[in-house]
Structures are given as structure tokens and as C-alpha cells.
Amino acid sequence: MTAADLTDIISDNIASFPLSPPRIPEPESAERRSYRTVWISDVHLGTKGCNAELLIDFLDHVDSETMYLVGDIIDGWRLKKKFYWPAAHNDIVWRIMKRARRGTRVVYIPGNHDEMFRQFTGLNFGGIEIRRAAFHDTADGRRLMVLHGDEFDAVMLSHRWLAFVGDHAYHLMMKLNHTVNAVRRWLGKPYWSLSKAAKHKVKNAVEFIGKYEEVVARAAGERGVDGVVCGHIHTAEFRMFEHNGKPVEYWNDGDWVEGCNALVEHHDGRMEILHWPEEMKRREVAATAQDDADAPPSAREAA
């Protein structure tokens, strides 16, 4: 399958959006949080590692004026090898397209895994703007550069073949991660990322992440902005750096394969990284507590 073939398949899916209702409808009564801006990246639609159900839950409980899709939303590398597109992945595309139709500004910045869409930079598909990079002004006046971040990955730049080898090994770990979490769900335990835990235990991975963050922040400083938002390395993080005596913010919005994170801007400009499995757990605990509080005294005593 060529990049053109893949683009045709996805374009056909987008073109049929109005006629393709989602498998899981949007809940009408769900309580939705309102943010000024949302950033998500590294969803990897088209792979079994994508935590589609968690992302659907996120999209069903969060609204924003602007949404940035910061690369690797669709995994073209894997789809070229084997086409995999379950209904839940279509539901995510449906929700994002509907969000754009409702008036949310949606900006899509393709990454290395969905680089076939970079050829459409500057165009608009179904209300979704495709950009190579973007600049975002926060409510409190800071200017942030937004890009995927593979531009600063030494492996991607110098040894592209090694990146493909690493991608294969990574997806093997994702299969194991899927099995581990299937067992955890059966035991009634929350989502846990095996690969994320392993990454934080391996010294070389930690050193790579630290160096990557430093290089990206320096690039933002050289461009005279106040900070940068990126993805690519599947590690949600906030750090402060300094460039020529000026502070530079580094934000990574994480991923929806390992950590299931999103970066949000509140309406006053305050930024926050959301760890969605934890948010879901808090919501479940609050709902249980509310049910207990609403139960008649006799039921509580019996419990």
C-alpha cells in the first residue's frame, strides 16, 4: 500500500462522515468540561496499541474553543504493512470532524507516522486546518510554538532505518501492554502502561528524553517565543528552560498509547496536563460516593 493509496482510503472515510454514524454515540447528558485550548498527539489510529475507548471518553467529556492535533494521529507506517481500522477508530475521526463542524477550530500538524498528510499543508479538509507548525497565543499573552517534534529527533534525522526497527519493537511491547491491561481489567484494576514504566527505568531512555526536551526548548528560544508544545516521545511533561536569560516553557502533551494524556489551557491561560485514566477513576469514585449519598438510610445501613 502506497501513501497515495492510504490517503485515498482515509479521504474516502472523511468524505462519508455525514453518512457514517459512530458505533458509540456521543452521550447527550454527559457533563462536559470547557477549556480554551486542547492539545493531543500520538493517538496512532490504525494500530492495536491505540487506547481508543479512553480517547472517546475524553472527547465525550471535554470541549474547547481550539483543538490542536499534534501529529501521529494516524499511524501510516503500520497501516502500510497491515490495514487495521476498527469501528472505535472511526468513532474518533467522527467526533473530531463533528467538533470542527460545531465551530471548534481544529488544527492538524502531521508527525512522522502520518507524514503523508504533510503534502496537504495549508489546506483545509472538512473544517480541519493542516499546518506544518503553528503558533498559539494564550489568554494571558504568552506565545507558544506548536509542532510534532520529530524534527529534533536525532534517530529520525540520522538513522531513519533505525527508527523503523525501533517502531517494530515498540509495537511488540504494545501487544504485551494490551494483554497486561486485559488481565488488569478482568481483575477490576485501572489502566497501567507497561512501556511507560519500562521507559522510566531505562537510563538511556531517560537521557534521550532529557536531551530531546532541552533541544526542543532551545529551538523555541531561538525563535523568540515563550514556549513550545510538542509530542512525539510519548512522555507528557512540563519543564522550564532558559535561553539567553529568558525563560522558555517546554510542554509535551503525551500520547494515547501509553499514558493517555492531554494538555489543556484554561480560559485564564493556565496550562495543565491531564492524565485521563486518573480523571476517569476520580469520576467513578465521585459517582459512587454520590450514589451512596443518594441512597435511603436503610440501604446504606444494609450495605
C-alpha angles and dihedrals in degrees: 000000000000127000088254091054091049092048090051092052093050093042090053089051091051092046090056093048097113090053097045112077115197122262088231109041119219108263109245096205099046115127107241127203118222122222133171093228138008127195123194130166145163096043092148097204108194095047133091089231092069111108092218097164092056092048091048088053089050093050090048093055104037133066129181141175091232132023124193118200099203102198142286090060090139119032104224092171092064096037090057089059098041129357111235120166116151123189092260090062090052088051090058093051089047092052094048092048091048090050090056091049091051089060104268112140105237118194118188118200108184119222133203095283092052096033091132086080093058088083087069095057110147095025130109123224118189092334094313114122115215114212135170088219136340143207120227127197113208123218090256095052106264119138117220129190112222122202139137095249105224086115087077099043109112092203092053092046100044108021110028091163089059089053089058091049090049090048090056092050091046093055091050087057090048090057090053089046089054091053093047092052093046087059091045091052090050088053091048094248125139126252116289128182115228093186093049091052091048092048092056091050096053113085096208092052091051091049091048092051092049093049092046092052091050094050094048092048091049090052089053091049091051089055091054098242128134096239150333136246117202144148129193102108097063093233118119108213147149120208136162120226133175128230121183090341094308123112116243123196120220116200125177115188094205123217147274097239103062115007101016095218138159133191116224136186116214118220091262093055096260112143126216137177112224119208098203101198087058091047090052091049092051090049091051092049091049091049091050091049090049092050090051090049092049094048117102115257092252091057092049091050091050090051 
